[in-house]
Coordinates of C-alpha atoms and ligand atoms in Angstrom, one line a residue:
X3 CA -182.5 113.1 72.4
X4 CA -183.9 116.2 71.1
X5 CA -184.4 113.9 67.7
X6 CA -186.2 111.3 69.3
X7 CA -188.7 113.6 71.0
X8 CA -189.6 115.2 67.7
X9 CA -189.9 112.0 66.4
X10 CA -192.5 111.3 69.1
X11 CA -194.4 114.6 68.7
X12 CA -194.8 113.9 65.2
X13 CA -197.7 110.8 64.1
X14 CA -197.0 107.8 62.1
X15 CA -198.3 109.2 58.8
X16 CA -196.5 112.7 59.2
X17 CA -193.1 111.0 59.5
X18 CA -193.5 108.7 56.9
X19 CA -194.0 111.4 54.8
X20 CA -191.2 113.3 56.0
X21 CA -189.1 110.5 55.3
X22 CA -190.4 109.8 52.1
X23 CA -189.9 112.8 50.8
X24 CA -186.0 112.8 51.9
X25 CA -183.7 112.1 49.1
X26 CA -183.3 108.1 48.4
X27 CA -180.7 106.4 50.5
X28 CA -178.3 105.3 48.5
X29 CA -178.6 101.1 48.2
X30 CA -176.8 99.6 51.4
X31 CA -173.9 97.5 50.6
X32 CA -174.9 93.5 50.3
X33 CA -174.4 92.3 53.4
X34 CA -176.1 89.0 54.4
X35 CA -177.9 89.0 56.6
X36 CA -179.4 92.1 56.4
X37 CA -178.7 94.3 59.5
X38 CA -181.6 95.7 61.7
X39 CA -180.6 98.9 60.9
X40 CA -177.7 101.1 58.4
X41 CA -177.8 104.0 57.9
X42 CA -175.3 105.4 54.8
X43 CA -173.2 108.5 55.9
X44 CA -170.6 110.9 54.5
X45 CA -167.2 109.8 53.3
X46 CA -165.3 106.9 52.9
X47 CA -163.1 104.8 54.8
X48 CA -159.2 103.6 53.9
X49 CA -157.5 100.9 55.5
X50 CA -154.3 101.5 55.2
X51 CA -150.3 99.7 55.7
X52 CA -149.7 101.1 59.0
X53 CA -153.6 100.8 60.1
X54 CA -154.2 99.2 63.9
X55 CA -156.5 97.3 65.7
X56 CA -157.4 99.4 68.8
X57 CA -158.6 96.8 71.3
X58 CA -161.2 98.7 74.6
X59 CA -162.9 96.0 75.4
X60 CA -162.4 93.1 78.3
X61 CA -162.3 89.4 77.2
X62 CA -162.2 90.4 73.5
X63 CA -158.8 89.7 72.8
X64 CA -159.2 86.6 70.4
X65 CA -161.9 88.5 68.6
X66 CA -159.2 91.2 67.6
X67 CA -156.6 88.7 66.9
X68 CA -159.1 86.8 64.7
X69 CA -159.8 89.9 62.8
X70 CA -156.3 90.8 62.7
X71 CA -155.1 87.4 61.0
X72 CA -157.9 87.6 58.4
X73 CA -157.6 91.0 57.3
X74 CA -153.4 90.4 57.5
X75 CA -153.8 87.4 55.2
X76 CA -154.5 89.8 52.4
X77 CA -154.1 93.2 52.8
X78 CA -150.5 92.0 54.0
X79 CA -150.7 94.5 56.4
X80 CA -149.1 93.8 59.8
X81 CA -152.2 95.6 61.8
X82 CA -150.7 95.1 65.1
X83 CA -153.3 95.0 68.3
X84 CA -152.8 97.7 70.5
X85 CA -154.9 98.6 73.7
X86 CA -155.7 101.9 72.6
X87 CA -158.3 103.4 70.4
X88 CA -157.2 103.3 66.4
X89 CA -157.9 102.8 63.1
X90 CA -160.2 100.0 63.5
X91 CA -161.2 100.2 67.6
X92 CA -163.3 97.7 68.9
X93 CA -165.0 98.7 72.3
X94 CA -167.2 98.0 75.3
X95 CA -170.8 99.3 74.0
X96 CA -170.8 101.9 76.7
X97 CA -174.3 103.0 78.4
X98 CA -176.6 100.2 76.9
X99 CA -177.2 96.6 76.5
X100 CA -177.3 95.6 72.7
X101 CA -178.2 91.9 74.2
X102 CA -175.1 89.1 73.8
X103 CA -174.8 89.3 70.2
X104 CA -175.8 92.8 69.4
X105 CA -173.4 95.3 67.8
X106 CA -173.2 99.0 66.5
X107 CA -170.7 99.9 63.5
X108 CA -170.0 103.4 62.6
X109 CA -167.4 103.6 59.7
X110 CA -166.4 107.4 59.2
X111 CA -163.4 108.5 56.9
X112 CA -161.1 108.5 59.9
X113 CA -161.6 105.3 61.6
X114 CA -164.0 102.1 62.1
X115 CA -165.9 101.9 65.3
X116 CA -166.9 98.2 66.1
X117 CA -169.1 98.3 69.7
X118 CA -170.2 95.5 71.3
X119 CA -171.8 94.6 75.2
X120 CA -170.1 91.0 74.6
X121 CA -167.0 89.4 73.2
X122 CA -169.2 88.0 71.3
X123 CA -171.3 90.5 70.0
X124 CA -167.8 91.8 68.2
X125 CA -167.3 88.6 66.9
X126 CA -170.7 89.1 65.1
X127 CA -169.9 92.4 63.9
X128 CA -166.3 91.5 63.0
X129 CA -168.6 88.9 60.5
X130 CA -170.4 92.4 58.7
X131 CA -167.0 94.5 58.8
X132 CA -165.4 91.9 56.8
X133 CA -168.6 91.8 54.3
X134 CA -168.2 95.8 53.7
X135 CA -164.3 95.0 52.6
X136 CA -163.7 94.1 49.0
X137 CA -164.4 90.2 48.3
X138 CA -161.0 89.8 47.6
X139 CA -160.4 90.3 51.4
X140 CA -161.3 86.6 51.9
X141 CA -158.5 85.6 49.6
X142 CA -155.7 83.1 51.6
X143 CA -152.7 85.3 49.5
X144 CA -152.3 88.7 49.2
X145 CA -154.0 91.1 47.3
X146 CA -153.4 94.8 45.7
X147 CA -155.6 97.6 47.6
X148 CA -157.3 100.0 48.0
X149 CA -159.2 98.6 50.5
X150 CA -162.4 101.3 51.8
X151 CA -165.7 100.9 52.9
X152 CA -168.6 103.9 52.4
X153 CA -169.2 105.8 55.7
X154 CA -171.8 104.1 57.5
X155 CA -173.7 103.2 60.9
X156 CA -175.5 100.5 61.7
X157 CA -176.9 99.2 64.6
X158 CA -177.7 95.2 64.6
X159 CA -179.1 92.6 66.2
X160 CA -180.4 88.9 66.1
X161 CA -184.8 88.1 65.4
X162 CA -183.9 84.6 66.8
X163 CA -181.5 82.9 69.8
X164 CA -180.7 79.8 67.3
X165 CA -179.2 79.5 64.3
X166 CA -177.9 76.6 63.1
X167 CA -176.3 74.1 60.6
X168 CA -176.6 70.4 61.1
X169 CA -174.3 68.1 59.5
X170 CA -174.6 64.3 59.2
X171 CA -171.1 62.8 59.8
X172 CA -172.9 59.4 60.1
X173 CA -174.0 58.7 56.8
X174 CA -170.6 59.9 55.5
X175 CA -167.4 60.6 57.9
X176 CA -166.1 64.2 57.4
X177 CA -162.9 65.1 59.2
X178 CA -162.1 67.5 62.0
X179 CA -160.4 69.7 59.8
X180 CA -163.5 68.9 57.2
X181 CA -165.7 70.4 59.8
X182 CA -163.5 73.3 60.9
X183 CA -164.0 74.4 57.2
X184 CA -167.5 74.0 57.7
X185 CA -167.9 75.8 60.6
X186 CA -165.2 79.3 59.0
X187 CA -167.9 79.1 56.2
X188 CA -171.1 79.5 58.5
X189 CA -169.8 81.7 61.4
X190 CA -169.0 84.7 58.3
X191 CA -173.5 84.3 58.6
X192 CA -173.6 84.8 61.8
X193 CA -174.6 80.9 62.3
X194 CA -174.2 80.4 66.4
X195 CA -175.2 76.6 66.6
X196 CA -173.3 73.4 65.0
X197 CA -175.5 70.5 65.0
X198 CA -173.6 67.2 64.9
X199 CA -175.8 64.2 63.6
X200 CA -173.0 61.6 65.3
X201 CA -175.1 58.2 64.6
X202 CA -177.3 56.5 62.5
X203 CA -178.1 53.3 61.0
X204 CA -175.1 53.4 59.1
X205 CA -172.5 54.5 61.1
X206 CA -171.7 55.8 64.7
X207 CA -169.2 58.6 64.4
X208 CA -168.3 59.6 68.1
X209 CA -166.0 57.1 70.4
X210 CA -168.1 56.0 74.1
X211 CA -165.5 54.8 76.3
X212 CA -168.0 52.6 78.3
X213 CA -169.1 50.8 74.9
X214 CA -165.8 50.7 73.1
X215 CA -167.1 48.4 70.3
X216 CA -169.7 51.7 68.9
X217 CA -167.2 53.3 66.6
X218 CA -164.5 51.4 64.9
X219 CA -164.4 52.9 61.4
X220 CA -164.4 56.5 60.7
X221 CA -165.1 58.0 63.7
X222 CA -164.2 61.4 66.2
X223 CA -162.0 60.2 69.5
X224 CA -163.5 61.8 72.5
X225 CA -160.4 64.4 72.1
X226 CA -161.2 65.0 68.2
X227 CA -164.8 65.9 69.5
X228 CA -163.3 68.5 72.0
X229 CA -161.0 70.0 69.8
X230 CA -164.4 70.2 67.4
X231 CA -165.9 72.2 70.6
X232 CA -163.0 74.3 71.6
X233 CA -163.2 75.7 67.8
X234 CA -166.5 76.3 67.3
X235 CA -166.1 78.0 70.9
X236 CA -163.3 79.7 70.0
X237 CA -165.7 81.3 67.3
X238 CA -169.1 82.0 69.3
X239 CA -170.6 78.6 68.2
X240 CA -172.1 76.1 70.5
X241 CA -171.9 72.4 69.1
X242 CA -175.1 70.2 69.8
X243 CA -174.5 66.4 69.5
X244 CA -177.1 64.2 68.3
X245 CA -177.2 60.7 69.2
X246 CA -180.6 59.4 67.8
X247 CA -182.9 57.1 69.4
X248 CA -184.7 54.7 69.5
X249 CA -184.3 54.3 65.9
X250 CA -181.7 55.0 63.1
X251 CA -179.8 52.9 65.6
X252 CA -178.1 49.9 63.4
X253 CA -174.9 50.7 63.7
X254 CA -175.5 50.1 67.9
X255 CA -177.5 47.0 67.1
X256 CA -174.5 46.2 65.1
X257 CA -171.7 46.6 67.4
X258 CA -173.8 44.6 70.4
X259 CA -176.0 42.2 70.4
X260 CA -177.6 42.7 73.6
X261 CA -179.2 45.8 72.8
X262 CA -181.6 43.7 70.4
X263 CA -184.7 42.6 71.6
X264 CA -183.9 39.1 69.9
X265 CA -180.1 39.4 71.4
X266 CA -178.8 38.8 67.6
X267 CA -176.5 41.7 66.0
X268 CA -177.9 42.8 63.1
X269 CA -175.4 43.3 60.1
X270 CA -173.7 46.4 59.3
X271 CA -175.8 48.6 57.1
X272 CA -174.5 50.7 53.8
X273 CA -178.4 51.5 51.9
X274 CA -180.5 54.6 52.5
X275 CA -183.7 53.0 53.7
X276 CA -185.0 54.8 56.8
X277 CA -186.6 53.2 59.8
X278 CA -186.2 49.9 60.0
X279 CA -184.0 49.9 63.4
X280 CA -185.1 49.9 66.5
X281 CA -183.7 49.9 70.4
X282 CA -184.9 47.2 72.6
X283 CA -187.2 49.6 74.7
X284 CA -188.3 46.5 76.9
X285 CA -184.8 45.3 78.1
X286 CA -182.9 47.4 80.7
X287 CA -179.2 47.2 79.0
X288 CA -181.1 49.5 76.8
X289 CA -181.1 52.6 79.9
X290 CA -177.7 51.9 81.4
X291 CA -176.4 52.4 77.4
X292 CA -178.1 54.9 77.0
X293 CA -176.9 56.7 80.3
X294 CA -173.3 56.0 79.4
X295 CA -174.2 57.5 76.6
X296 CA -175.9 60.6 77.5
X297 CA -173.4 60.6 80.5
X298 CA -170.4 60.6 78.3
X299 CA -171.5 63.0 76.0
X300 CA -173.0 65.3 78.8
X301 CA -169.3 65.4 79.8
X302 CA -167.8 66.3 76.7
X303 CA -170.4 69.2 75.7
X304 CA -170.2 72.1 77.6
X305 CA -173.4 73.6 75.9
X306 CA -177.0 72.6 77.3
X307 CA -178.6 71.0 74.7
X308 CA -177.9 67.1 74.2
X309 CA -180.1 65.9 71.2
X310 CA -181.6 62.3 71.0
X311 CA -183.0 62.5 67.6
X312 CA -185.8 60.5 67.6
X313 CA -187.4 60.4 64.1
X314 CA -188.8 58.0 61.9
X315 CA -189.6 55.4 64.9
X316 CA -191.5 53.2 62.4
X317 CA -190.2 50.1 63.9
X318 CA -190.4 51.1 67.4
X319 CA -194.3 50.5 69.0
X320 CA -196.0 54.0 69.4
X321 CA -196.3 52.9 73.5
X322 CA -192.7 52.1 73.7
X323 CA -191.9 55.1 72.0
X324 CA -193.5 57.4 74.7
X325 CA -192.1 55.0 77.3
X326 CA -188.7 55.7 75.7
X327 CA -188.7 59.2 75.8
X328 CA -190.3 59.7 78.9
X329 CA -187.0 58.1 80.2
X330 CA -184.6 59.2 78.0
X331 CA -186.1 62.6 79.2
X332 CA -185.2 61.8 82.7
X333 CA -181.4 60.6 81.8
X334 CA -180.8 63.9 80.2
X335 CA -181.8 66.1 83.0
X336 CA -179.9 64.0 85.7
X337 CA -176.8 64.8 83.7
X338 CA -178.0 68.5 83.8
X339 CA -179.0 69.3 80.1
X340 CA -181.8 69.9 78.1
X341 CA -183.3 67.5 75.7
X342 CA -183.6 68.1 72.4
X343 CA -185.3 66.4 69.3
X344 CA -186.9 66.3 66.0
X345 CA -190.4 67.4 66.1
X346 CA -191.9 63.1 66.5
X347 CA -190.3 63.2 70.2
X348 CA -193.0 66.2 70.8
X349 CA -191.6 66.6 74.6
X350 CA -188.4 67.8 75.8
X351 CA -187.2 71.5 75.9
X352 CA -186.9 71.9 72.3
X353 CA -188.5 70.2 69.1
X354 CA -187.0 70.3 65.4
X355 CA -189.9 70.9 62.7
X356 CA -188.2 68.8 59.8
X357 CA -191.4 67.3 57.9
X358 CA -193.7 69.5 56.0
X359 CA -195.9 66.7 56.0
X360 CA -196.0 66.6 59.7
X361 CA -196.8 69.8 60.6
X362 CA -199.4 69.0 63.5
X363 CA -195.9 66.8 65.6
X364 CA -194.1 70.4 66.1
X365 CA -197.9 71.9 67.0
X366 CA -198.1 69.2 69.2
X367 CA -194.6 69.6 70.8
X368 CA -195.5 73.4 71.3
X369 CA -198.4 72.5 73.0
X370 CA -196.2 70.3 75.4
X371 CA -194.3 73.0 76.1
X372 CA -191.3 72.9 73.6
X373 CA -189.8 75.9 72.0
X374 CA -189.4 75.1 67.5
X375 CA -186.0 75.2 66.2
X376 CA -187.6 75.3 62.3
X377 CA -185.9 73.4 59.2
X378 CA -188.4 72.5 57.0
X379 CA -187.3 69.7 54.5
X380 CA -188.8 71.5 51.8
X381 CA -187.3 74.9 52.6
X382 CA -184.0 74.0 54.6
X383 CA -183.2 70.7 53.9
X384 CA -179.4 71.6 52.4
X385 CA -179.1 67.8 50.9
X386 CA -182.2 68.5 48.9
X387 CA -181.4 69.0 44.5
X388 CA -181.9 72.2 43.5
X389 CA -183.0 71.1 40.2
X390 CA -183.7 67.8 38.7
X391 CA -180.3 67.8 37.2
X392 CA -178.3 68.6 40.6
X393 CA -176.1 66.0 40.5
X394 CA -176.1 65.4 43.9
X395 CA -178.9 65.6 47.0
X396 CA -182.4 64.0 47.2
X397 CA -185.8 65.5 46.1
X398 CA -188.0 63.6 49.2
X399 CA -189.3 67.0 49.9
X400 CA -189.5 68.3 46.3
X401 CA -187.0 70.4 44.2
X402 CA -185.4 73.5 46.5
X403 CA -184.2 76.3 44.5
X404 CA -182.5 79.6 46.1
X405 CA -185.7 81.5 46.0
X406 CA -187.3 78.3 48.1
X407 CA -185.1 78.6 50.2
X408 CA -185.5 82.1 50.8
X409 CA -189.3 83.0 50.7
X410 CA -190.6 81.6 54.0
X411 CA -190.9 82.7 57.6
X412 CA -190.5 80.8 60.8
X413 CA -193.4 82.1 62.7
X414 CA -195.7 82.3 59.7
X415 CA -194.9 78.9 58.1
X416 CA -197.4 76.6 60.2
X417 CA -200.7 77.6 61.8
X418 CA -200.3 77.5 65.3
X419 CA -196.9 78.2 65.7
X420 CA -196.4 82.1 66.6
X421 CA -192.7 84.3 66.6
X422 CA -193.0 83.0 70.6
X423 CA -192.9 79.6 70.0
X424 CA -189.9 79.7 67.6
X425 CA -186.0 79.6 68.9
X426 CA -184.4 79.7 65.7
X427 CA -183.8 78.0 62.4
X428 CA -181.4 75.2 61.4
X429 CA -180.3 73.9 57.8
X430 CA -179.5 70.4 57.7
X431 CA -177.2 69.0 55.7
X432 CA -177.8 64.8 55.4
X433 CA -175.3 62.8 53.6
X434 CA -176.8 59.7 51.8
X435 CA -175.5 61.2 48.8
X436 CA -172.5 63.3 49.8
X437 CA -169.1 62.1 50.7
X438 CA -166.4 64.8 49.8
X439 CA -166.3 68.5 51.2
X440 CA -166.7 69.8 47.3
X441 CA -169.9 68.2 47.8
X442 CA -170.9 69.6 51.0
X443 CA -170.3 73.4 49.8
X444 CA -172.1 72.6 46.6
X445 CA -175.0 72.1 48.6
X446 CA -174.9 74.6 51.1
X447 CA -173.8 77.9 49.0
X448 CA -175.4 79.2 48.0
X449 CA -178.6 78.5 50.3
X450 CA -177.0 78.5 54.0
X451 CA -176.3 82.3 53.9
X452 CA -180.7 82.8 53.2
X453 CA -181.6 80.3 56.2
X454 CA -179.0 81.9 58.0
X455 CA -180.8 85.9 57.3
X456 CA -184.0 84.4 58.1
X457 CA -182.8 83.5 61.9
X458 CA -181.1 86.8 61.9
X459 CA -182.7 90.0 60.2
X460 CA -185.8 91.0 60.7
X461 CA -188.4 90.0 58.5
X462 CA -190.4 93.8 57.5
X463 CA -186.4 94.4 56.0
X464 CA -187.1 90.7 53.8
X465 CA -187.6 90.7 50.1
X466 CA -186.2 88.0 47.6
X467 CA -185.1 90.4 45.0
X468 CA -183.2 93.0 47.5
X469 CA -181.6 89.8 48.5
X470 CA -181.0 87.9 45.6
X471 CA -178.9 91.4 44.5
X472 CA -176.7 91.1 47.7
X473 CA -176.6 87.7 47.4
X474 CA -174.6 88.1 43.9
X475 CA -171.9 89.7 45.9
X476 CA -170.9 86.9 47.6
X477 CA -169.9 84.7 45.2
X478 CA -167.0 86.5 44.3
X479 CA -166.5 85.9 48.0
X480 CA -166.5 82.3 48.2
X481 CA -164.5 81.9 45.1
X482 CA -161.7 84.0 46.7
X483 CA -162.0 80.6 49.3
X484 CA -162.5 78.4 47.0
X485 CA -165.8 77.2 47.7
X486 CA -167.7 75.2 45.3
X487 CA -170.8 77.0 45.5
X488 CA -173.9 76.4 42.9
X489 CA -173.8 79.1 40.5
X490 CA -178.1 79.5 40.7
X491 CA -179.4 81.1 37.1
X492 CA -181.8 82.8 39.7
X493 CA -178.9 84.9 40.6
X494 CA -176.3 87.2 38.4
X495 CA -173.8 86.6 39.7
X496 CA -171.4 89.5 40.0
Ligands
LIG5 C1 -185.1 62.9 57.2 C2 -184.5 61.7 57.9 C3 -183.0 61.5 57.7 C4 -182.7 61.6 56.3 C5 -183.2 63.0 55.7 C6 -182.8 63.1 54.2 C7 -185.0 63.4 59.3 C8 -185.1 64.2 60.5 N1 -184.8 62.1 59.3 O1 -184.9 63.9 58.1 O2 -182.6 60.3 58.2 O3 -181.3 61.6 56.1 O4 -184.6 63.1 55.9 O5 -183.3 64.3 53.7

């Protein structure tokens, strides 16, 4: 207190001088993303063999046991979880809110001190204590010490509500276990949302009980979907289904023929040609599929958004479109969620900016009311080639290279769209081109981790080269998981 009113007494410039002329912090250690605040301290901290997990705070449980397992699985320690302060303590924040996902670490030479206001705000900072361990903590067998971390504080907490990854299991199936991975990969950024692109022309990935004939071939049963939820739950990540409408819906037109206007099933479709499908917005069968739908998946998703895609339209009339979504809009709030969209459906609760060459749709859907979740193709787009010699990905949206991917900010990146109007970022990954999970984490390490900093840190801490030299720490980190991650000549690696 005393600190805080010198601090006050003293004006901008004076204390920037005083803190200038303070000896140099020594360089943080390279965690992504970059917390709000650390400060380095005395000392250094030693986990060692007969090291607990001091557990003080209610509902947290699973957090500690989570933390246990992963740092058991190589330190091959048997850190058991006691209810007690120790070693490593994870506690109730007591005496202030740090918001649901906010956190405080101090790390001192005699024990680790991991406070939270939520479960869940642990989990998050469980995701930094594991970054200030050695890489070769991440390794499935186990692994000679020491394992220490430099005395430290830091206090942290999210710029945005969203963060997210999108992954089309339409284009190509991935597993449940396929996605678990996926998911154990994101969450170590702090990634909260899992955005699951479930249909498309080519395929319809998600079993409707009330239109059995949907999925047939590669596809989640309603209970594969919920064990998808329970896990992403289980680690502080909400799952948002996408069903799109009205177009990229062959695989529907497929399956029945009465949802064509002409009441002929179109053939099954394996190409990458976009919008050329339509739903028969004139004929009713379309609303009562569609609330079976929406109704189904309503039931299965216990977060509140329920996404009806809604891009590239181009075979849908610009009046039935409106007319579409104006009642699609209604369907989802009877079932008592919000709708979301990409940025053409400009209405609902929240809009996806996708197109950089579409800027003025996500303006538009602000003006409507919508909060921005922001993945520009051009900057977030996971499925885009790094180079022209990536041998997988498209280049629609031009060439994204780490440093792309990086340098941008979501609420200076399109006039008209201010911090306010932005919930939070997403990086898409679409899957014309990939079909194995090798493929997947080529694509998304090493540029998920930057799209994921940009949701969380905030953006005066930013700079590409400060993060392109924490970024090199971390691919020691995937290759203790095995992750085939693009080794970027942008980055030396370490
Ligand atoms: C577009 C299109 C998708 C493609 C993707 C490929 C959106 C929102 N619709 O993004 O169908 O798969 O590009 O990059």
């Amino acid at each position: 207190m005393p600190h805080r009113r010198l601090a006050a007494l003293m004006t901008a410039s004076t204390l920037a001088t005083a803190c200038a002329s303070d000896v140099p912090e020594p360089k943080g250690p390279p965690l992504i993303p970059l917390p709000a605040s650390v400060r380095m301290a005395e000392g250094t901290f030693s986990l060692e063999a007969g090291a607990r997990i001091g557990l003080r705070a209610a509902g947290a449980a699973p957090v500690a046991e989570e933390l246990a397992r992963l740092l058991r699985r190589s330190t091959g320690y048997a850190l058991p979880v006691v209810r007690q302060e120790a070693e490593i303590t994870l506690e109730e924040a007591s005496g202030r809110d740090l918001g649901p996902e906010g956190y405080t670490l101090d790390v001192t030479p005699g024990m680790v001190r991991l406070a939270a206001s939520t479960p869940e705000g642990l989990f998050r900072g469980v995701q930094t204590l594991r970054q200030l361990l050695p890489a070769k903590v991440e390794s499935a067998g186990e692994q000679p010490g020491p394992w220490t971390i430099a005395g430290l504080s830091i206090e942290d907490r999210p710029r945005f509500a969203y963060r997210g990854v999108m992954l089309d299991v339409a284009r190509h199936f991935f597993t449940v276990e396929q996605v678990k991975r996926y998911i154990d990969l994101a969450v170590a950024y702090k990634v909260n949302h899992l955005h699951l692109h479930l249909t498309d022309d080519q395929g319809w990935r998600i079993e409707i009980k009330s239109w059995p004939r949907l999925a047939t071939d590669g596809f989640y049963t309603q209970d594969d979907y919920r064990e998808i939820v329970r896990y992403a739950a289980e680690r502080f990540v909400t799952v948002v289904p996408e069903i799109d409408t009205p177009g990229h819906t062959n695989a529907a037109l497929a399956a029945y023929a009465e949802l064509n206007c002409d009441g002929r099933a179109r053939e099954p479709y394996r190409g990458r040609e976009v919008g050329f499908s339509s739903l028969c917005v004139g004929k009713e069968v379309t609303y009562r599929f569609l609330d079976d739908v929406v109704r189904e998946m309503a039931e299965l998703t216990p977060g509140p958004y329920l996404n009806l895609g809604g891009d590239e339209a181009h075979s849908t009339d610009p009046a039935d479109y409106e007319k579409f979504v104006a009642r699609a809009q209604r369907v989802v709030d009877k079932y008592g969620k919000r709708l979301m969209g990409w940025a053409e459906i400009t209405s609902g609760a929240v809009a996806q900016h996708w197109n950089p060459r579409e800027a003025e749709r996500a303006v538009a859907a602000v003006a409507r009311g919508a909060k921005l979740v922001m993945s520009p193709a051009d900057r977030s787009y996971l499925d885009m080639k790094y180079t022209q010699d990536t041998e997988y990905g498209l280049d629609w949206a031009g060439l994204v290279e780490v440093a792309d991917s990086y340098e941008w900010d979501p609420a200076t990146l399109l006039a008209g769209v201010a911090e306010k109007d932005v919930l939070g970022v997403e990086a898409p990954l679409w899957t014309e081109t990939l079909e194995t999970p090798d493929a997947l984490e080529y694509m998304a390490y090493p540029r998920l981790p930057g799209i994921a900093e940009i949701g969380w840190s905030p953006s005066s801490g930013r700079s590409w080269e400060d993060y392109k030299g924490r970024l090199a720490g971390h691919g020691p980190r995937w290759s203790a998981q095995s992750v085939n991650y693009y080794r970027s000549p942008e980055i030396t690696w370490e």
